[in-house]
Coordinates of C-alpha atoms in Angstrom, one line a residue:
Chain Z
X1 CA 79.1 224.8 118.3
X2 CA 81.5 227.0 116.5
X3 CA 81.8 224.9 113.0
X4 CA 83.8 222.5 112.4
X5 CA 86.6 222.7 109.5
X6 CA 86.7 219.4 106.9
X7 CA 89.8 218.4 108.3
X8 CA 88.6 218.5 111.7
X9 CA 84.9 216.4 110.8
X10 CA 86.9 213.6 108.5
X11 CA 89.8 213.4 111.6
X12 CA 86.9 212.5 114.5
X13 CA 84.5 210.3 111.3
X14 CA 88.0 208.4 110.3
X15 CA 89.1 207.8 114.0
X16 CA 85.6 206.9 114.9
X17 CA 85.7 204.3 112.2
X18 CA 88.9 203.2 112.9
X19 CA 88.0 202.7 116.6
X20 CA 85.2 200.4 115.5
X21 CA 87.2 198.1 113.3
X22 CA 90.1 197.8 116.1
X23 CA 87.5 196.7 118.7
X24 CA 85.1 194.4 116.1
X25 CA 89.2 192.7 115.5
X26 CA 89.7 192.6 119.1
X27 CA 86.5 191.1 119.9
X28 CA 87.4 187.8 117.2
X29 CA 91.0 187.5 118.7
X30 CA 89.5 187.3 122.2
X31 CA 87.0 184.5 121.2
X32 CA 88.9 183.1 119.0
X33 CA 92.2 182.6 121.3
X34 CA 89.7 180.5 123.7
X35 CA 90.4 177.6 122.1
X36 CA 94.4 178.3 123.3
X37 CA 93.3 178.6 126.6
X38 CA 93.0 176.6 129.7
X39 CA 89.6 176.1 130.6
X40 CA 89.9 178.5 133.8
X41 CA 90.3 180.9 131.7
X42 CA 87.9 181.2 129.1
X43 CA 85.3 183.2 131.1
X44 CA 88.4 185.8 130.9
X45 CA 88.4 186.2 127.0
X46 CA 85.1 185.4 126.5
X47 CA 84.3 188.9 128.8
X48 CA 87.2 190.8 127.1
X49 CA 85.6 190.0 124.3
X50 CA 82.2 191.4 125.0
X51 CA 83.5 194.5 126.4
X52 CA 85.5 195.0 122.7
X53 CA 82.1 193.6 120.9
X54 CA 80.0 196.3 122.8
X55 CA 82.6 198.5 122.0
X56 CA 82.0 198.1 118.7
X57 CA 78.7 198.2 118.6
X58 CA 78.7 201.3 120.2
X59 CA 81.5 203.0 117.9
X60 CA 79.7 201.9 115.0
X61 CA 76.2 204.2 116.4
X62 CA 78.3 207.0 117.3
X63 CA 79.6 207.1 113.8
X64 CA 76.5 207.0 112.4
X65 CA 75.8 209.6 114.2
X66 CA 78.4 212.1 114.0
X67 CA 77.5 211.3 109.7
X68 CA 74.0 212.7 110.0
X69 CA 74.7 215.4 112.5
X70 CA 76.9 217.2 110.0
X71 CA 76.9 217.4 105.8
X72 CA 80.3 218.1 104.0
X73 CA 79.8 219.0 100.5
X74 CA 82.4 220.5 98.4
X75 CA 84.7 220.5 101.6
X76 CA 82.6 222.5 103.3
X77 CA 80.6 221.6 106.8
X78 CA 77.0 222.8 107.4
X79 CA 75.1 221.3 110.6
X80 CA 71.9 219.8 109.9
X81 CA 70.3 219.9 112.9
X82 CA 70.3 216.1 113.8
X83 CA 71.7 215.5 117.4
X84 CA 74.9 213.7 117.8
X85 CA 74.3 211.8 120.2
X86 CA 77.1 211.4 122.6
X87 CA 75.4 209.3 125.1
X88 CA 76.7 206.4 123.3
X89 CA 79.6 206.6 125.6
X90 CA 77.6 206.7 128.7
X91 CA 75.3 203.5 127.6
X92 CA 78.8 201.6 126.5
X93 CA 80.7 202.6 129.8
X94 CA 77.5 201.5 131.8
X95 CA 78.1 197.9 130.5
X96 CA 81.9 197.6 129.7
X97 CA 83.5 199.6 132.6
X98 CA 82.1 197.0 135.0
X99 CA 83.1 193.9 132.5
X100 CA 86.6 195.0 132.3
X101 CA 86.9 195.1 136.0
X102 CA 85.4 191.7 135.8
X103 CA 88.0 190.1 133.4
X104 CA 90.6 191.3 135.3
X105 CA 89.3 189.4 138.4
X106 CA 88.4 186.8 136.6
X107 CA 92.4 185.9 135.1
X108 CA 93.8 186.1 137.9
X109 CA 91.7 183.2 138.8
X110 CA 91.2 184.0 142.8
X111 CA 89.0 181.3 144.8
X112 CA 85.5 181.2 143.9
X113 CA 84.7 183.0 147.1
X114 CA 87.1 185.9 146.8
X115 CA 86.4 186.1 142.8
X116 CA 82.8 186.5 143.8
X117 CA 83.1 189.4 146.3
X118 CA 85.6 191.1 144.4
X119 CA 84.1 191.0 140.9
X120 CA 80.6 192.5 142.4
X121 CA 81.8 195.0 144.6
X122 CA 84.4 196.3 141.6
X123 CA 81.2 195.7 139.2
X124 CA 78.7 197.3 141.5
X125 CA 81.4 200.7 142.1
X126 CA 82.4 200.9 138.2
X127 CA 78.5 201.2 137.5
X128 CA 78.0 203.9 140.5
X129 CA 81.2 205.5 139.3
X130 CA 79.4 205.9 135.4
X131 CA 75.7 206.2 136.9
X132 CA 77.0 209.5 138.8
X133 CA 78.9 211.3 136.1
X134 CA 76.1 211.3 133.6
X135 CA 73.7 213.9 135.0
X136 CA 77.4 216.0 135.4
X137 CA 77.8 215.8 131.9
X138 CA 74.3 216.4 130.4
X139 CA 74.4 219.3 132.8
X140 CA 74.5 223.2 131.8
X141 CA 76.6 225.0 134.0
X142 CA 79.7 224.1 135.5
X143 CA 78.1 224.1 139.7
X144 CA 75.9 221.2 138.6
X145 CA 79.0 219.0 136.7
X146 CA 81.3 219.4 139.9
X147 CA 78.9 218.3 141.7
X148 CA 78.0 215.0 140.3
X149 CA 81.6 214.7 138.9
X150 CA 82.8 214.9 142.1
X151 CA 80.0 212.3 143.1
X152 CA 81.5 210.2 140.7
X153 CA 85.0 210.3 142.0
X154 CA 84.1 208.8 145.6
X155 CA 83.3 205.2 143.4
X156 CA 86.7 205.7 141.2
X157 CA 89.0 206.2 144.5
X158 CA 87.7 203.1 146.1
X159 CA 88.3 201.2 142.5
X160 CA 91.7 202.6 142.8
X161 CA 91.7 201.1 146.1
X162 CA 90.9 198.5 145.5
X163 CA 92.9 197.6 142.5
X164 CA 96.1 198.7 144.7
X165 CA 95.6 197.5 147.9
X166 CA 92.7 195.1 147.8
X167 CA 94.6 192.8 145.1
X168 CA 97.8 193.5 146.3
X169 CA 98.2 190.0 148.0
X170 CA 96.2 188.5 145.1
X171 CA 98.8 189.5 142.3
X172 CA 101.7 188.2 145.1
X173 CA 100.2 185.0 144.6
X174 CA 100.5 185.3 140.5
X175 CA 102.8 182.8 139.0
X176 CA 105.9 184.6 138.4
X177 CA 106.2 184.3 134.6
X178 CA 102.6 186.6 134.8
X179 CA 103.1 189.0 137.6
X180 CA 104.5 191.5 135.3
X181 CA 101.4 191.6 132.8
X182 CA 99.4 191.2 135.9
X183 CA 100.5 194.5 137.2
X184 CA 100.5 196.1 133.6
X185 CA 97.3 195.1 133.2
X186 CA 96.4 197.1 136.4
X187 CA 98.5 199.9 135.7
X188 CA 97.1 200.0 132.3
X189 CA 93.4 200.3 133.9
X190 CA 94.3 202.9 136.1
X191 CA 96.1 205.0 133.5
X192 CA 93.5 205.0 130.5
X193 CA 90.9 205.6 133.2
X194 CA 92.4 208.3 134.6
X195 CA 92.2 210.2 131.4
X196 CA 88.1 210.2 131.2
X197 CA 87.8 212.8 134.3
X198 CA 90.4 215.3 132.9
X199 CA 88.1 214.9 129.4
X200 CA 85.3 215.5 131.9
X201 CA 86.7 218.7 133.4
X202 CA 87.7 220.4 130.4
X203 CA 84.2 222.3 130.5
X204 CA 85.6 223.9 133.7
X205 CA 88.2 225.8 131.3
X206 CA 87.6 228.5 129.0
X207 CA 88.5 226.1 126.3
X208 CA 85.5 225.3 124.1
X209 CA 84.8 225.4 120.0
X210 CA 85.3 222.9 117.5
X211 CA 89.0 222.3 118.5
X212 CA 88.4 220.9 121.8
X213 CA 85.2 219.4 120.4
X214 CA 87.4 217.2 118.1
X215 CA 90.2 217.1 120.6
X216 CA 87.9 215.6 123.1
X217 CA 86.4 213.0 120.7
X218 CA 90.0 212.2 120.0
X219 CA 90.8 211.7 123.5
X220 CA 88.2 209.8 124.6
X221 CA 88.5 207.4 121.1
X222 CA 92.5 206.6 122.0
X223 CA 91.5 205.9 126.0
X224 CA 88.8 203.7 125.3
X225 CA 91.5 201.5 122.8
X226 CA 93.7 201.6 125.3
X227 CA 91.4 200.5 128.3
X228 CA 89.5 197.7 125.8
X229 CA 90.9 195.9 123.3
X230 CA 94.9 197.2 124.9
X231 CA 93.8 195.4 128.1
X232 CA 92.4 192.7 126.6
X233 CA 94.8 191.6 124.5
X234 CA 97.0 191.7 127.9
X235 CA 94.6 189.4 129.5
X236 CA 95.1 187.3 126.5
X237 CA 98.7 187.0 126.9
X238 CA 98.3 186.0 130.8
X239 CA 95.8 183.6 130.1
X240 CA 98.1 181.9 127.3
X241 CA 101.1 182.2 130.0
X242 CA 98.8 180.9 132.9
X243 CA 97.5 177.9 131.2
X244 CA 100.9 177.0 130.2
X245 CA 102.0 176.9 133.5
X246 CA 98.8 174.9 135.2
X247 CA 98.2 172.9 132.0
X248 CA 101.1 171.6 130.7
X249 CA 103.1 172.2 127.9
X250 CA 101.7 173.4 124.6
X251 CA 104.6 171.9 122.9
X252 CA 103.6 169.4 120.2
X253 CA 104.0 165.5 120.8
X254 CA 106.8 165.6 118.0
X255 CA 109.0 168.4 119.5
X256 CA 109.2 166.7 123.2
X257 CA 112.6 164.9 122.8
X258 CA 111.4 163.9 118.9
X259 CA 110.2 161.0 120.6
X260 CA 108.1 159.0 117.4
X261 CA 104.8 159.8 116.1
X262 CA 102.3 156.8 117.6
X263 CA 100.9 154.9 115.1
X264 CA 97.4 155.2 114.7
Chain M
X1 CA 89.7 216.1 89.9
X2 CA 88.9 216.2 85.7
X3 CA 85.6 214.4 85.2
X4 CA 85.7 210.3 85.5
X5 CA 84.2 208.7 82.1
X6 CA 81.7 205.8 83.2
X7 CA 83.7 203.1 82.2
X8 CA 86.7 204.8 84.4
X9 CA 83.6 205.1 87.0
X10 CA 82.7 201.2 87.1
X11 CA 86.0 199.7 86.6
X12 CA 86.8 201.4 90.2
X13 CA 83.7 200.5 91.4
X14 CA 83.7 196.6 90.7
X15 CA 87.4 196.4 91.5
X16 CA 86.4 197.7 94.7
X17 CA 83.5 195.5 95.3
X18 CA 85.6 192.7 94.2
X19 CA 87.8 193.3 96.8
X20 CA 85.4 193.1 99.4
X21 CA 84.8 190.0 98.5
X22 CA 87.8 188.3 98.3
X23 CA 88.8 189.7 101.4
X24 CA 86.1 188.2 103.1
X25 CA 86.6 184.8 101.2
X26 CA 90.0 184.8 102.4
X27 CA 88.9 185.7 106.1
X28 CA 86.4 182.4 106.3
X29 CA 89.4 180.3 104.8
X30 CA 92.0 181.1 107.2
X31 CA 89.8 181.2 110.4
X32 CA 88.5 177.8 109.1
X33 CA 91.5 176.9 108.6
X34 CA 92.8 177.1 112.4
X35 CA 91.1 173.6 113.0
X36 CA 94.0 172.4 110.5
X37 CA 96.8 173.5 112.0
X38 CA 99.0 172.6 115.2
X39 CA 98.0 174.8 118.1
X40 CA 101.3 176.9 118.3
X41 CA 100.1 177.8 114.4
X42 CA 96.6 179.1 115.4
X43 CA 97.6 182.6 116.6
X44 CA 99.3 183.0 112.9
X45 CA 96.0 182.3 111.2
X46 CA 94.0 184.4 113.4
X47 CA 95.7 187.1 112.5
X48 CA 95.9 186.5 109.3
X49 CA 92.0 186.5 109.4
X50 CA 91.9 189.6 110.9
X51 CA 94.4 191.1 108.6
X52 CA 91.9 190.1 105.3
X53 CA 88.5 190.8 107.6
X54 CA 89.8 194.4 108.3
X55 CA 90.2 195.1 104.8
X56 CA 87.5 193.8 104.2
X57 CA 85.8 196.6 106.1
X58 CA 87.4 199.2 104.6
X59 CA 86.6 198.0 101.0
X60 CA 83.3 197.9 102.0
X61 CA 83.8 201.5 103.2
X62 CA 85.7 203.0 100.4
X63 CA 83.2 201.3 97.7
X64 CA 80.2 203.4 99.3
X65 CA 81.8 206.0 99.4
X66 CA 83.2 206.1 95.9
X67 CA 79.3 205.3 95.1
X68 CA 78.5 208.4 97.1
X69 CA 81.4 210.5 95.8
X70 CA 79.3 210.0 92.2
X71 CA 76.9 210.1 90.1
X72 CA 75.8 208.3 86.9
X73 CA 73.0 208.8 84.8
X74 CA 72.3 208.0 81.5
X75 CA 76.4 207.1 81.1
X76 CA 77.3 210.5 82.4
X77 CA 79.1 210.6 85.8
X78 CA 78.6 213.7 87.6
X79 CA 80.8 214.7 91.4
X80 CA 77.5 215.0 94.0
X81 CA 80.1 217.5 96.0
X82 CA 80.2 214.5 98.5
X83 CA 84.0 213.6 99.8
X84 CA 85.6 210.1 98.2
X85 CA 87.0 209.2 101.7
X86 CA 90.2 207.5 100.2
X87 CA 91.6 207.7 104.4
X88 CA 90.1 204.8 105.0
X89 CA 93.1 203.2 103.3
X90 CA 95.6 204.9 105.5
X91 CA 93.2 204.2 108.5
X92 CA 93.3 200.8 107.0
X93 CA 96.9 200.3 106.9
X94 CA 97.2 201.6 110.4
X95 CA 95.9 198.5 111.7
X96 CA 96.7 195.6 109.1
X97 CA 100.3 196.6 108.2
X98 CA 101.4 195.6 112.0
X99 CA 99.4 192.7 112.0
X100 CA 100.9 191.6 108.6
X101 CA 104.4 191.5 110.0
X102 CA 103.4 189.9 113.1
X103 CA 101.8 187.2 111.4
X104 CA 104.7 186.5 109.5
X105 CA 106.8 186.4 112.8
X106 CA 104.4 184.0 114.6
X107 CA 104.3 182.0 112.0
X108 CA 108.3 181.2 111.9
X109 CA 107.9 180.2 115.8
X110 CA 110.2 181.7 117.1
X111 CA 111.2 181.7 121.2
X112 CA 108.7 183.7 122.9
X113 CA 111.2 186.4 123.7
X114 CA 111.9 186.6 120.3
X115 CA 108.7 186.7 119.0
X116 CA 108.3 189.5 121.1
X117 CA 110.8 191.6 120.5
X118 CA 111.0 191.0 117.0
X119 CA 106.6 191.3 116.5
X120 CA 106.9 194.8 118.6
X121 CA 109.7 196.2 116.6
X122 CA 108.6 195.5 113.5
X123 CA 104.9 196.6 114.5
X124 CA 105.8 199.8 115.9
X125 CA 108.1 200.4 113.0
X126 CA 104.9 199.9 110.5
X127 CA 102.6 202.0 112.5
X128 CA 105.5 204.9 111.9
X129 CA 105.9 204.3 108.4
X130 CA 102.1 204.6 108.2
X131 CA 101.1 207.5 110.1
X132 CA 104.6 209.5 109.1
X133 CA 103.3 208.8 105.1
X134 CA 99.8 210.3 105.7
X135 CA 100.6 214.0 106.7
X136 CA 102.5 214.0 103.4
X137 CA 99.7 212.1 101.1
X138 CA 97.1 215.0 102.5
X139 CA 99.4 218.2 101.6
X140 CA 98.3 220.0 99.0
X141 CA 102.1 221.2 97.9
X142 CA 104.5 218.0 96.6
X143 CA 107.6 219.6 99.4
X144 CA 105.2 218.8 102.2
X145 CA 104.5 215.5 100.2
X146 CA 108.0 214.7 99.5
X147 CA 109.3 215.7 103.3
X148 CA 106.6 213.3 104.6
X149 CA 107.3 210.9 102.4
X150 CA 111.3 211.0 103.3
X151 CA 110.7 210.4 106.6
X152 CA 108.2 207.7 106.2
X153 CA 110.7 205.4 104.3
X154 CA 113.0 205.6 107.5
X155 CA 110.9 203.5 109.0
X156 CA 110.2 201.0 105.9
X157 CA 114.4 200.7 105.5
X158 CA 114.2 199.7 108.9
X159 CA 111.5 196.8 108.5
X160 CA 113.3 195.8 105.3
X161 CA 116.6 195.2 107.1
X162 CA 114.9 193.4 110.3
X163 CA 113.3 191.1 107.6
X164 CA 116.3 190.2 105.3
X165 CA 118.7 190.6 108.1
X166 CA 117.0 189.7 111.5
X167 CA 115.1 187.4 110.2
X168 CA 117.6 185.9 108.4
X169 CA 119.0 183.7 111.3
X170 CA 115.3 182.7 112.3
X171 CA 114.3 181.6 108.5
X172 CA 117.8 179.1 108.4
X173 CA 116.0 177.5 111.2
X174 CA 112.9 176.4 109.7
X175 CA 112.3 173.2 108.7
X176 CA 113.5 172.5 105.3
X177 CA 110.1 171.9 103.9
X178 CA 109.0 174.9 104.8
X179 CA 111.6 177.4 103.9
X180 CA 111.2 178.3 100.7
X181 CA 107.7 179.3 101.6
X182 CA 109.2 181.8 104.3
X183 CA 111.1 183.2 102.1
X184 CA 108.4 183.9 99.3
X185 CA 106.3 185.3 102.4
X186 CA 109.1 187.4 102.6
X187 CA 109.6 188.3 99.1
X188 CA 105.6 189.3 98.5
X189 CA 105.8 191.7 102.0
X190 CA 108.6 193.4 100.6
X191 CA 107.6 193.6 96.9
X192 CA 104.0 194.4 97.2
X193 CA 105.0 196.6 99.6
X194 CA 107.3 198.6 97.1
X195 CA 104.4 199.0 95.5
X196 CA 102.9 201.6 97.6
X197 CA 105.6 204.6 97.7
X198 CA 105.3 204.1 93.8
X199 CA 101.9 205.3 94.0
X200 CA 102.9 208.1 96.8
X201 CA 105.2 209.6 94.1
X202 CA 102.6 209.9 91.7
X203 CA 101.6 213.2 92.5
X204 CA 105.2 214.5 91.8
X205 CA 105.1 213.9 88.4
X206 CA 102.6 215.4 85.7
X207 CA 100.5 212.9 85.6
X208 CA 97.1 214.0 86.8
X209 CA 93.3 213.8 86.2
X210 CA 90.7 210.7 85.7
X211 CA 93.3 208.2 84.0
X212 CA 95.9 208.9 87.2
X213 CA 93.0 208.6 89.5
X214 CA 91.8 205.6 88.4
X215 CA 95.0 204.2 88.4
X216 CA 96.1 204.7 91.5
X217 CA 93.2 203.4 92.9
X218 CA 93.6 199.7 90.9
X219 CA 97.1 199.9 92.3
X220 CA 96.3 200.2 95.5
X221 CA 94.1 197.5 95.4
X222 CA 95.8 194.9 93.4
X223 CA 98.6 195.6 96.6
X224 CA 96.3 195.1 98.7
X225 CA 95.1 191.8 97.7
X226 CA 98.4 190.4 97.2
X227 CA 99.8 191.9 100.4
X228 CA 96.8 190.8 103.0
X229 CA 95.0 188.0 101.0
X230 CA 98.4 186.6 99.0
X231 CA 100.5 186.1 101.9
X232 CA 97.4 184.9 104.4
X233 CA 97.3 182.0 101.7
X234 CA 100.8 181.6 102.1
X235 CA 100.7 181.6 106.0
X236 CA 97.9 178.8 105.7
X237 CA 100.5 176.9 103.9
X238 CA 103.4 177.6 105.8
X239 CA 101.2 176.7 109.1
X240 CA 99.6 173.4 107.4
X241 CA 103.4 171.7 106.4
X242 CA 105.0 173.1 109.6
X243 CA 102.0 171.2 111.8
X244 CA 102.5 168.0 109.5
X245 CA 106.4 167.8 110.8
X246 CA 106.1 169.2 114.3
X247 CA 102.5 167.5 115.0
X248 CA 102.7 164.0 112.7
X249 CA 101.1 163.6 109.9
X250 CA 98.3 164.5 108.4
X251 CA 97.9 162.0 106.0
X252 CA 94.5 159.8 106.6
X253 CA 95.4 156.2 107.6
X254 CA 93.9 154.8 103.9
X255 CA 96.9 157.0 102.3
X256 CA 99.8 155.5 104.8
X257 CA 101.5 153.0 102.3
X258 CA 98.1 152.1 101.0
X259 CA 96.8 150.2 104.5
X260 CA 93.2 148.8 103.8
X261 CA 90.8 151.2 105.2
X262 CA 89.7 149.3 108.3
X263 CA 85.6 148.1 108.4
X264 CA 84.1 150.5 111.2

């Protein structure tokens, strides 16, 4: 790779860094708004916030590892030879692309049935959809990545499918007060997701170096915010609106009509 | 930068280390704390948590790296050519300086509209501020710095009118017992705050070097602490006597007009 200036390295080591502390405070908010949640929903939050706490975990390695892949002394960078291992992304999308489909399913809080069969066969085509891209991008010429990347599109449509037409009727029967987040949350999905196969394609281009390098770690690092701890604070806020409206009133004894504290 | 002498050296180094540490202190106290506090309170503290166990982080951070940055030997501190990655405060800030003036909002309880509108503008106008400041703080010529900086205090005017004037309305309706502490909340946000540009406008003036350095970087952390630690103490409080008048007392039965303590 054509080197990388100082500005360039400390923009992708600070924004990895960043990444990881945004999903390790994501990952505490989710657990600890359970206790503010109606017990339906605390499978919910407890997923969103394994898919923030893998997250974490995952943006902690790759910032190890973009460290010791590169040395800058005296502002300027040398390689040294050390790998950075950008499969980190592939191992973290392996486990949280499923889970985020999951929690999605899971707060809108379907039958058991229907949450069942949904949550496996979006689980089951989020993994396909990851499983197939990877030999696309550890691949050397561009034949081989449109192949599997193209592989790997067949899973994504029927997601997109099934988000749009297969939960259709499910987000009809939302509460009113959480349609809207309901459908932001889904829009939100699609969106951020819809960013990784442009990242994927930009190989296919003539655009290479340590700009797109950087621009692509860049990329990746603001979708996966988006699509993690952006969506799961939204499933927080649906949970909190939810449980209001199945569990009552969060409102304090004291507040209802001021009628007296009871004596204890 | 002119060579740091080793007492300049350590007093950074422990100020930062002490940091860390309270930080994290105050992180433990205000998550412990949620159990205290009336449910509508919790989100307030939880934040406030993740405020102090962000910074946390970054102290953590910024002290290995200002280990890394130097050498000393034998009372002699030598530059090992290795970056001081100060970024981590802007990266920092990024995060916490939002979450500081939501926490404030959520603690005042306001409608839920409200609380919306007000925590979004107010967030969004903080994440401005920030990332408007940092083109300026990594210029290398003060009309870049100074251009930078201009703009950036657009966005701190604005947050300084929404609290004094916005808010203003909102902190009238607070419970009596509990409005002066608002108002110091207030006070601290906006003074430590102030605190901050001082420190930008360093670089105009002539003062340079190991003494400047060292300064700036005691600044910057006595700011912090009474910015993110400070005010998450004054949340607790604000939280604990709100809960006491919207949730009853908290007082133990024994302490209710001196009632015998009945035999269990």
């Amino acid at each position: 790779m054509q080197s990388l200036t100082a500005a360039q390295y400390f923009f992708v080591y600070n924004a990895f860094s960043f990444t990881f502390a945004t999903m390790a405070a994501a990952t505490v908010f989710l657990w600890l708004g359970r206790s503010q949640v109606g017990r339906a929903y605390r499978t919910a939050l407890t997923i969103s916030g394994l898919v923030t706490a893998i997250a974490a975990y995952h943006y902690w390695r790759i910032f190890e590892s973009w460290g010791a892949a590169f040395e800058v002394r005296d502002g300027i960078v040398t390689v040294t030879g050390l790998a950075f291992n950008d499969a980190y992304r592939y191992v973290d999308w392996l486990l949280t692309v499923p889970l985020l489909l999951i929690e999605l399913v899971l707060v809108m809080r379907l039958s058991r049935s229907e949450t069942f069969t949904k949550a496996t066969r979006l689980g089951l085509a989020a993994a396909l959809m990851i499983v197939l891209g990877y030999p696309g991008e550890i691949a050397d010429d561009n034949g081989t990545r449109a192949l599997w990347g193209t592989l790997s599109t067949i899973p994504f449509l029927y997601i997109v499918y099934e988000l749009f037409v297969g939960l259709g009727d499910a987000i009809k029967r939302q509460p009113v007060e959480a349609r809207g987040l309901v459908k932001t949350a889904r829009w939100i999905t699609f969106a951020s997701w819809g960013f990784y196969p442009i990242v994927y394609m930009v190989p296919y281009t003539s655009f290479s170096g340590a700009a797109t390098e950087t621009a692509l770690q860049i990329g990746y690092t603001v979708a996966d915010i988006v699509a993690k701890a952006g969506l799961g604070v939204l499933i927080y806020m649906i949970a909190v609106r939810k449980s209001e409206i199945e569990y009552g009133e969060a409102e304090p004894v004291a507040m209802r009509g001021q009628r007296p504290v009871p004596e204890v």
